[in-house]
Amino acid sequence: MPRYELCVILKAMQRPETAAVLRRTVETLLERGALVRSLESLGERRLPYKISKHDSRHTHGGYFSVDFHASPKTVSELLGHLERDIDVLRPTVLKKDTELSKAQCCGAQAEKAKSATSR
């Protein structure tokens, strides 16, 4: 299963309500067979622009990141679920790259080029 990162902006709420939304989101992933690796809070802050969602205008939101493994079908179902959730302002799923080996890393290429020119 590929690795994904869910970046989600939730509307500004008290801590218990925020925890309930995150619990719903993670349970939705687990019910569909995903493996959740981590959940990270990136804090609450002012949105860069006003977001109108579900007949409300929002200026502040909580930013969260969920790292998980899932099938592509699960990801599309999750996005549909999150678009209907009235507490979610902006869901985004990013596919994470596999880790680069040292041969693919630009630092290793730079050292190789440097050693080739010094000869």
GROMACS .gro file of C-alpha atoms in nm:
model
  119
    1MET     CA    1   0.000   0.000   0.000
    2PRO     CA    2   0.133   0.346  -0.084
    3ARG     CA    3   0.210   0.600   0.186
    4TYR     CA    4   0.002   0.919   0.204
    5GLU     CA    5  -0.017   1.232   0.415
    6LEU     CA    6  -0.354   1.388   0.494
    7CYS     CA    7  -0.330   1.759   0.565
    8VAL     CA    8  -0.657   1.886   0.704
    9ILE     CA    9  -0.781   2.223   0.826
   10LEU     CA   10  -1.061   2.202   1.082
   11LYS     CA   11  -1.286   2.488   1.181
   12ALA     CA   12  -1.192   2.659   1.509
   13MET     CA   13  -1.345   2.455   1.792
   14GLN     CA   14  -1.283   2.366   2.155
   15ARG     CA   15  -1.045   2.077   2.228
   16PRO     CA   16  -1.313   1.806   2.289
   17GLU     CA   17  -1.488   1.880   1.960
   18THR     CA   18  -1.157   1.884   1.771
   19ALA     CA   19  -1.060   1.550   1.926
   20ALA     CA   20  -1.397   1.403   1.819
   21VAL     CA   21  -1.344   1.513   1.457
   22LEU     CA   22  -0.993   1.367   1.451
   23ARG     CA   23  -1.119   1.044   1.607
   24ARG     CA   24  -1.389   1.019   1.337
   25THR     CA   25  -1.129   1.075   1.066
   26VAL     CA   26  -0.883   0.817   1.198
   27GLU     CA   27  -1.162   0.562   1.258
   28THR     CA   28  -1.280   0.612   0.899
   29LEU     CA   29  -0.928   0.532   0.778
   30LEU     CA   30  -0.900   0.225   1.001
   31GLU     CA   31  -1.243   0.093   0.899
   32ARG     CA   32  -1.134   0.103   0.535
   33GLY     CA   33  -0.815  -0.094   0.602
   34ALA     CA   34  -0.560   0.186   0.628
   35LEU     CA   35  -0.260   0.180   0.860
   36VAL     CA   36  -0.220   0.511   1.046
   37ARG     CA   37   0.144   0.589   1.128
   38SER     CA   38   0.111   0.924   1.304
   39LEU     CA   39  -0.119   1.215   1.383
   40GLU     CA   40   0.035   1.558   1.433
   41SER     CA   41  -0.118   1.886   1.541
   42LEU     CA   42   0.033   2.182   1.359
   43GLY     CA   43  -0.153   2.433   1.573
   44GLU     CA   44  -0.442   2.671   1.536
   45ARG     CA   45  -0.388   2.988   1.338
   46ARG     CA   46  -0.552   3.251   1.126
   47LEU     CA   47  -0.636   3.130   0.776
   48PRO     CA   48  -0.453   3.303   0.488
   49TYR     CA   49  -0.795   3.393   0.343
   50LYS     CA   50  -1.157   3.349   0.446
   51ILE     CA   51  -1.299   3.007   0.365
   52SER     CA   52  -1.672   2.968   0.305
   53LYS     CA   53  -1.784   2.615   0.381
   54HIS     CA   54  -2.127   2.475   0.472
   55ASP     CA   55  -2.290   2.822   0.479
   56SER     CA   56  -2.032   2.970   0.719
   57ARG     CA   57  -1.730   3.196   0.674
   58HIS     CA   58  -1.419   3.094   0.865
   59THR     CA   59  -1.113   3.304   0.952
   60HIS     CA   60  -0.933   3.067   1.195
   61GLY     CA   61  -0.868   2.694   1.183
   62GLY     CA   62  -0.675   2.406   1.328
   63TYR     CA   63  -0.409   2.245   1.110
   64PHE     CA   64  -0.344   1.869   1.140
   65SER     CA   65  -0.137   1.610   0.957
   66VAL     CA   66  -0.208   1.235   0.941
   67ASP     CA   67   0.055   0.998   0.798
   68PHE     CA   68  -0.093   0.668   0.675
   69HIS     CA   69  -0.069   0.375   0.433
   70ALA     CA   70  -0.380   0.294   0.228
   71SER     CA   71  -0.502   0.181  -0.111
   72PRO     CA   72  -0.585   0.449  -0.370
   73LYS     CA   73  -0.955   0.354  -0.351
   74THR     CA   74  -0.951   0.421   0.024
   75VAL     CA   75  -0.803   0.766  -0.035
   76SER     CA   76  -1.080   0.867  -0.276
   77GLU     CA   77  -1.346   0.740  -0.032
   78LEU     CA   78  -1.179   0.932   0.252
   79LEU     CA   79  -1.180   1.257   0.055
   80GLY     CA   80  -1.551   1.213  -0.021
   81HIS     CA   81  -1.619   1.153   0.347
   82LEU     CA   82  -1.417   1.459   0.454
   83GLU     CA   83  -1.583   1.687   0.196
   84ARG     CA   84  -1.920   1.606   0.358
   85ASP     CA   85  -1.795   1.657   0.715
   86ILE     CA   86  -1.919   1.997   0.838
   87ASP     CA   87  -1.619   2.044   1.070
   88VAL     CA   88  -1.355   2.002   0.796
   89LEU     CA   89  -1.268   2.315   0.602
   90ARG     CA   90  -0.999   2.186   0.367
   91PRO     CA   91  -0.882   1.825   0.324
   92THR     CA   92  -0.575   1.753   0.112
   93VAL     CA   93  -0.408   1.417   0.053
   94LEU     CA   94  -0.049   1.401  -0.070
   95LYS     CA   95   0.127   1.087  -0.184
   96LYS     CA   96   0.460   1.061  -0.005
   97ASP     CA   97   0.768   0.951  -0.194
   98THR     CA   98   0.964   0.651  -0.085
   99GLU     CA   99   1.287   0.737   0.090
  100LEU     CA  100   1.571   0.826  -0.142
  101SER     CA  101   1.885   0.619  -0.136
  102LYS     CA  102   2.221   0.794  -0.105
  103ALA     CA  103   2.283   0.743  -0.477
  104GLN     CA  104   1.966   0.939  -0.561
  105CYS     CA  105   2.028   1.217  -0.311
  106CYS     CA  106   2.150   1.544  -0.459
  107GLY     CA  107   2.412   1.573  -0.183
  108ALA     CA  108   2.579   1.251  -0.298
  109GLN     CA  109   2.567   1.369  -0.660
  110ALA     CA  110   2.727   1.700  -0.564
  111GLU     CA  111   3.011   1.521  -0.382
  112LYS     CA  112   3.063   1.291  -0.680
  113ALA     CA  113   3.080   1.589  -0.920
  114LYS     CA  114   3.315   1.774  -0.684
  115SER     CA  115   3.553   1.477  -0.658
  116ALA     CA  116   3.547   1.430  -1.038
  117THR     CA  117   3.651   1.793  -1.102
  118SER     CA  118   3.931   1.789  -0.843
  119ARG     CA  119   4.113   1.500  -1.016
   0.00000   0.00000   0.00000
